[in-house]
PDB file of C-alpha atoms in Angstrom:
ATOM      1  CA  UNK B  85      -0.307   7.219  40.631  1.00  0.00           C
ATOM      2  CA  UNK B  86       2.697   8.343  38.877  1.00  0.00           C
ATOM      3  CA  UNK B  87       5.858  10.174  40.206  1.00  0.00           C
ATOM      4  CA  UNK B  88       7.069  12.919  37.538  1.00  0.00           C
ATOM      5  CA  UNK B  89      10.767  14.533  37.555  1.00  0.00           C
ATOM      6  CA  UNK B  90      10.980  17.604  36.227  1.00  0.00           C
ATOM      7  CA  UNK B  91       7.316  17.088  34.746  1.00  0.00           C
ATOM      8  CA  UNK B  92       7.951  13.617  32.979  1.00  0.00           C
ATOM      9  CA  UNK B  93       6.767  10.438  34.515  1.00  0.00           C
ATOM     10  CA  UNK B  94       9.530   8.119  35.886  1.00  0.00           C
ATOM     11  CA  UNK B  95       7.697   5.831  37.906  1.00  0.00           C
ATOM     12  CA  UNK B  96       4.148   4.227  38.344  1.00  0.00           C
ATOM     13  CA  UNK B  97       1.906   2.277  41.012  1.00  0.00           C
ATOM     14  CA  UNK B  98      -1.617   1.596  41.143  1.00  0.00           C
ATOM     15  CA  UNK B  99      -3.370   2.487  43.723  1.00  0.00           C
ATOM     16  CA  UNK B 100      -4.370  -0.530  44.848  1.00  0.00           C
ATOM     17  CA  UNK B 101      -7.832   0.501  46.977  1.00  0.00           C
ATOM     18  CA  UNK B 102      -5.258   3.135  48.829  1.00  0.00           C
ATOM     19  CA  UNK B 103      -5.728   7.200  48.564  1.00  0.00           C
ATOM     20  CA  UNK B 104      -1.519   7.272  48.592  1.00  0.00           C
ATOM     21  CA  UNK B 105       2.000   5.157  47.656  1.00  0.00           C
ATOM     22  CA  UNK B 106       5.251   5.936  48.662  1.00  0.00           C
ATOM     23  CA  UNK B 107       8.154   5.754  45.514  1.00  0.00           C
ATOM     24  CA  UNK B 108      11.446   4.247  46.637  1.00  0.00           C
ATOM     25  CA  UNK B 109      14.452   5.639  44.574  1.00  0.00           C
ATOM     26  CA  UNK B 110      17.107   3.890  45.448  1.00  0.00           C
ATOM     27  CA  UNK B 111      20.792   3.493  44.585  1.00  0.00           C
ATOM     28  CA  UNK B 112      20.537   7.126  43.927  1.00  0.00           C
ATOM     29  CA  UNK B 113      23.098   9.567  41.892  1.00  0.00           C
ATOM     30  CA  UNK B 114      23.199  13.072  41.293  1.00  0.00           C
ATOM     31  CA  UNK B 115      21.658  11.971  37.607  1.00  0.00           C
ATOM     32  CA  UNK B 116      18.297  11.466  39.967  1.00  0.00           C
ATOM     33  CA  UNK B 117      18.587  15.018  41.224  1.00  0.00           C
ATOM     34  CA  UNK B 118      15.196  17.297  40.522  1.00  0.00           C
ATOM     35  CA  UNK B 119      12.013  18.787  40.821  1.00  0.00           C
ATOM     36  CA  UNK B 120       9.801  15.479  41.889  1.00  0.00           C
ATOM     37  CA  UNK B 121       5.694  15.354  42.092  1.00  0.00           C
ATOM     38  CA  UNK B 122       3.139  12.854  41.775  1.00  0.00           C
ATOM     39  CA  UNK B 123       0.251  12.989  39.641  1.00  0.00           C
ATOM     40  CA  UNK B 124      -2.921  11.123  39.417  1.00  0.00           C
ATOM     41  CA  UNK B 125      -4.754   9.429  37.022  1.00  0.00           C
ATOM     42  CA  UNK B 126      -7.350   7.018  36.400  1.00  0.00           C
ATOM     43  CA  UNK B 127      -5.924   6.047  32.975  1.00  0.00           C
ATOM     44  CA  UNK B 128      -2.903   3.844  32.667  1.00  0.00           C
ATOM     45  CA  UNK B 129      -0.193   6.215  30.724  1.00  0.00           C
ATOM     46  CA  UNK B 130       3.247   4.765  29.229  1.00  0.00           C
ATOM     47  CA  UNK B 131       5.654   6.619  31.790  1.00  0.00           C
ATOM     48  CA  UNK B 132       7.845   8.754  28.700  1.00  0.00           C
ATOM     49  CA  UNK B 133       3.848  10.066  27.767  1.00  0.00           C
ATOM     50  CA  UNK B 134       2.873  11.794  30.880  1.00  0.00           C
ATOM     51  CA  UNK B 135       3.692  14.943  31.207  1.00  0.00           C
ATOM     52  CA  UNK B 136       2.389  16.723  34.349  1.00  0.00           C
ATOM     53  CA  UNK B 137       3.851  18.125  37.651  1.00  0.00           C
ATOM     54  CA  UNK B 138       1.265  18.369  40.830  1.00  0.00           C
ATOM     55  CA  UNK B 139       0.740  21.547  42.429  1.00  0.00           C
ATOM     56  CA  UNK B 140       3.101  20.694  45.191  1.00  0.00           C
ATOM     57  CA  UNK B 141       6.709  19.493  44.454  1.00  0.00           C
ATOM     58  CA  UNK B 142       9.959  18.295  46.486  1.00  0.00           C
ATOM     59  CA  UNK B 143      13.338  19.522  45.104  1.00  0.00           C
ATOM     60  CA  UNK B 144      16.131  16.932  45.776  1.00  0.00           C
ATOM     61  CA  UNK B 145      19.509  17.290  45.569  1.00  0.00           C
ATOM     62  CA  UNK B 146      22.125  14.234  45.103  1.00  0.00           C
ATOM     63  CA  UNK B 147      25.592  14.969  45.396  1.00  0.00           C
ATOM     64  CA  UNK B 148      28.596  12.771  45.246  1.00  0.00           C
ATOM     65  CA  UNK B 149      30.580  14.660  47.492  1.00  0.00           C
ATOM     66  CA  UNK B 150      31.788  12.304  49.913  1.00  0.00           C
ATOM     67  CA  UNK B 151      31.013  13.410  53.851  1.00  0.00           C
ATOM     68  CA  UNK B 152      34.716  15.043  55.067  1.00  0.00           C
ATOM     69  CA  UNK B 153      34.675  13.811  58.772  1.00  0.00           C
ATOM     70  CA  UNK B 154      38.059  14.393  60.439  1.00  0.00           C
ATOM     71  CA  UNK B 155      39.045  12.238  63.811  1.00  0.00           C
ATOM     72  CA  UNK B 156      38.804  13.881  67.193  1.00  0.00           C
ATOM     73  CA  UNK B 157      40.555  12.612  70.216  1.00  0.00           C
ATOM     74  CA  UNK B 158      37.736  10.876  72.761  1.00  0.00           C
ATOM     75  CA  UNK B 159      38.223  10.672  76.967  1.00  0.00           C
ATOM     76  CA  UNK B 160      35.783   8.553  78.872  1.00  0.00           C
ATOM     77  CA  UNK B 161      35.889   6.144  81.588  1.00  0.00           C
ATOM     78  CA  UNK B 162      35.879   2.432  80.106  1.00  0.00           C
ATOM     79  CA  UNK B 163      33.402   1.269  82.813  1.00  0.00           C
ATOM     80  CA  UNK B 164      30.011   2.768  83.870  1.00  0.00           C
ATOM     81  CA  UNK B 165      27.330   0.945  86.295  1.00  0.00           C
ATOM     82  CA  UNK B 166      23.396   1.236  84.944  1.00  0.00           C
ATOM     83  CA  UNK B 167      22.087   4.172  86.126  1.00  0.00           C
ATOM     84  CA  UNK B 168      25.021   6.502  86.290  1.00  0.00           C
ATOM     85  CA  UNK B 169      25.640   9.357  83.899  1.00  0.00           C
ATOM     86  CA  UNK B 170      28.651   9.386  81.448  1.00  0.00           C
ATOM     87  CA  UNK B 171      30.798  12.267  80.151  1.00  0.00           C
ATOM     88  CA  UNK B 172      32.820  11.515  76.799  1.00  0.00           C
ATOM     89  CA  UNK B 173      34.606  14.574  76.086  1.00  0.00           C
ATOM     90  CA  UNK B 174      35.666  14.770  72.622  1.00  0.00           C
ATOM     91  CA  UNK B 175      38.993  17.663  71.473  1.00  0.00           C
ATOM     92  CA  UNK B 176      40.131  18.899  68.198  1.00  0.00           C
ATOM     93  CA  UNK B 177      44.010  18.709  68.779  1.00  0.00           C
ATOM     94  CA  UNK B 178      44.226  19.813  65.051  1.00  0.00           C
ATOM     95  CA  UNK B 179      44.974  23.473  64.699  1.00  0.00           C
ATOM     96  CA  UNK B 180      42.988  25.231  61.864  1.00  0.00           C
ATOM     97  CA  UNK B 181      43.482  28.580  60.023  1.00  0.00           C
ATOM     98  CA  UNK B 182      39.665  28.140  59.424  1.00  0.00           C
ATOM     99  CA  UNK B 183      37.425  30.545  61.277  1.00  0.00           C
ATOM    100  CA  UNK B 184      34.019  28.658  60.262  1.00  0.00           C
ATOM    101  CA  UNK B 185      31.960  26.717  62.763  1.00  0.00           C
ATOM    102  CA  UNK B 186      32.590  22.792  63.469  1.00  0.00           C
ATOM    103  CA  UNK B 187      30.131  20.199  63.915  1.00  0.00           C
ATOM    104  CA  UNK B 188      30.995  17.263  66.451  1.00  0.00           C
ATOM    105  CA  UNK B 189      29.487  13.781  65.919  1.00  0.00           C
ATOM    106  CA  UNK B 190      29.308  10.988  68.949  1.00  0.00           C
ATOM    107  CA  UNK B 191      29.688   7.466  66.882  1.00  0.00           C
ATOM    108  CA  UNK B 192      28.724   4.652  68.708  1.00  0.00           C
ATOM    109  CA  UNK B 193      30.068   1.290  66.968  1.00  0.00           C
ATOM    110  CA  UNK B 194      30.274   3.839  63.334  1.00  0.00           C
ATOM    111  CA  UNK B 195      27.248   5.268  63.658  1.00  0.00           C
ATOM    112  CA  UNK B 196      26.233   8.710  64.667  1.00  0.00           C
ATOM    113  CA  UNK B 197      24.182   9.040  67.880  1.00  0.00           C
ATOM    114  CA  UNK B 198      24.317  12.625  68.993  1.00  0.00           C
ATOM    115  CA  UNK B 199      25.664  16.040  67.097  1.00  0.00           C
ATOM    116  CA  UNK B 200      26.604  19.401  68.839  1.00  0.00           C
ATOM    117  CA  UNK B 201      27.515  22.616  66.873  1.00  0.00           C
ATOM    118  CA  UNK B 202      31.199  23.653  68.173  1.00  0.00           C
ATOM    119  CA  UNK B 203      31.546  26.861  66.469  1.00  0.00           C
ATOM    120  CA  UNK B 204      35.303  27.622  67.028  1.00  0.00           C
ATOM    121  CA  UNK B 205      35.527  25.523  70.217  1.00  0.00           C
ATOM    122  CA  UNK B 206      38.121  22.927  70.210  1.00  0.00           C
ATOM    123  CA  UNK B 207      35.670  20.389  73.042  1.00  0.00           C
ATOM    124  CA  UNK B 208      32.539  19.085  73.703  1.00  0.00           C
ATOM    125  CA  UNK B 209      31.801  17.178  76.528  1.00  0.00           C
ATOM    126  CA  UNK B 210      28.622  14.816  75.495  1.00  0.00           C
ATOM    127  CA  UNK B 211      26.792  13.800  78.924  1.00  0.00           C
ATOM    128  CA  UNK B 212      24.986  10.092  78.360  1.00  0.00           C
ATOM    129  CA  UNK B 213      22.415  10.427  81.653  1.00  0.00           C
ATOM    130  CA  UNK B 214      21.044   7.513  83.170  1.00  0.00           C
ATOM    131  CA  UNK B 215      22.838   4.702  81.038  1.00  0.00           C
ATOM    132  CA  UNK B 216      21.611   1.251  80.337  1.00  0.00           C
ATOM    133  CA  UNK B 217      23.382  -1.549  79.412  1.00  0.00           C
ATOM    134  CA  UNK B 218      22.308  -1.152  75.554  1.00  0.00           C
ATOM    135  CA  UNK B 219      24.825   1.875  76.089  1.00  0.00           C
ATOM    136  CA  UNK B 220      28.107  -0.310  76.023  1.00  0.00           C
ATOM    137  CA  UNK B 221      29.969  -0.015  73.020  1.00  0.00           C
ATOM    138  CA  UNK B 222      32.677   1.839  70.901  1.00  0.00           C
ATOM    139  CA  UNK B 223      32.292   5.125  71.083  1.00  0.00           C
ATOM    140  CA  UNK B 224      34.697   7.754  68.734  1.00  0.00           C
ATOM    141  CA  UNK B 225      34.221  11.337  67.714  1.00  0.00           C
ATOM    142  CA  UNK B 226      34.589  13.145  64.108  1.00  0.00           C
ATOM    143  CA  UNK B 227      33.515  16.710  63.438  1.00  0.00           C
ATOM    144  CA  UNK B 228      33.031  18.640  60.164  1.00  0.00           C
ATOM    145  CA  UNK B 229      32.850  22.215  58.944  1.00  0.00           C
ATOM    146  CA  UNK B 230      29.599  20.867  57.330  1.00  0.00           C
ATOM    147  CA  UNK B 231      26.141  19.747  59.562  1.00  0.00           C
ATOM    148  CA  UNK B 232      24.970  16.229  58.245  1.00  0.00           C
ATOM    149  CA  UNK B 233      22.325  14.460  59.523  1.00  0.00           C
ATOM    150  CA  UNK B 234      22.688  11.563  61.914  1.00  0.00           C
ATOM    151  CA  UNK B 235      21.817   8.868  60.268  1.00  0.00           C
ATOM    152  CA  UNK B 236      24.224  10.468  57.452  1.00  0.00           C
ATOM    153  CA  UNK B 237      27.122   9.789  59.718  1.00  0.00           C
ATOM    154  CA  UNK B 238      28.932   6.604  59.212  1.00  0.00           C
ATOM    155  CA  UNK B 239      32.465   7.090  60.557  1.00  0.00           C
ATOM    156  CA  UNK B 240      34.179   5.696  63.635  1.00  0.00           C
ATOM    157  CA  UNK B 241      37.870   6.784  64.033  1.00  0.00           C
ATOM    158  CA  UNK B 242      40.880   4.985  64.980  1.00  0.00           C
ATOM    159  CA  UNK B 243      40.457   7.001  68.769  1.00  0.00           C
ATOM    160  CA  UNK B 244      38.052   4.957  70.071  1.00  0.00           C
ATOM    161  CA  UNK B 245      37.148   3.853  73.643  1.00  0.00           C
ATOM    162  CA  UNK B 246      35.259   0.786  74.696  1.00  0.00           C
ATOM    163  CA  UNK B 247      32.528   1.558  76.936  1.00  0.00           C
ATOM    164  CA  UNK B 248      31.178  -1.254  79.192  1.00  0.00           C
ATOM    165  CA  UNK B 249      27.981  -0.632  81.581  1.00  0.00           C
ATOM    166  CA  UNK B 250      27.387  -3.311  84.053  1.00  0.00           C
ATOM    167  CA  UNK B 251      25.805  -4.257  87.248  1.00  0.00           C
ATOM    168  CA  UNK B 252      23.174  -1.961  88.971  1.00  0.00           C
ATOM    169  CA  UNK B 253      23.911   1.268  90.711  1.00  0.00           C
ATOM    170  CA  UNK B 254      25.385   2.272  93.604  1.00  0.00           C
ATOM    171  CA  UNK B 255      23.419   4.558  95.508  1.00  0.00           C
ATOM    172  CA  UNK B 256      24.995   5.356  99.128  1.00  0.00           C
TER     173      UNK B 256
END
């Protein structure tokens, strides 16, 4: 099996009694950006020989643009029993000339957990229902005028709250 870019083989694996492989690029750069598609053959090609593309192809994009999160104030209550629903509201205090649509991000310890389109709203209050102890941690919010995906966001702010859920819930 070999994976062409733009047409030319860069990588190989045998099959190994399988029907498919998955390549791993890693340590990407836009250099790696291109057409990709993999090609099949039962003869063993030097990779700079084979020249094919398969009917289907992916077109990836690298870019080296660097993600341009920008803090957001958070309010929450530090303490939450398991079971109960929290609201962290996050607020753009920032004014902005710029009439395009936001993106908010809820980080938990860095990482982004949850994403709501603002548009040119300056809050967003994220609701964490029935919470679990697994739920404690830092929690900050950064928004964007461009949508990333979640496991793209790795930001936590300075504005950060400690969230700690403990004991069971009090039902009356």
């Amino acid at each position: 099996m070999y994976l062409c870019k733009n047409g030319v083989g860069v990588m190989m694996k045998p099959l190994e009694q399988r029907d498919e492989h998955t390549f791993i690029l890693r340590n990407v750069s836009v250099q790696d950006s291109g057409n990709y598609s993999c090609v099949y053959s039962p003869n063993k090609y030097i990779l700079n020989n084979v020249r094919a593309s398969g009917q289907k192809t992916v077109h990836i994009q690298v870019t080296d643009d660097p993600p341009d999160f920008r803090e957001a104030e958070i309010f929450g209550p530090p303490h939450v029993k398991v079971g109960e629903n929290i609201e962290l509201k996050c607020i753009i205090f920032e004014r902005s000339n710029s009439s395009d649509k936001r993106h908010m991000y809820l980080c938990k310890n860095g990482v982004g957990v949850r994403m709501e389109p603002l548009g040119k709203r300056d809050e967003y209050t994220f609701i964490l229902k029935n919470v679990a102890v697994r739920d404690s941690g830092s929690y900050s919010c950064v928004y964007s005028l461009n949508k990333y995906s979640l496991n793209n966001v790795r930001a936590s702010g300075q504005k950060t709250i400690q969230v700690q859920v403990t004991g069971k819930r009090c039902d009356l």
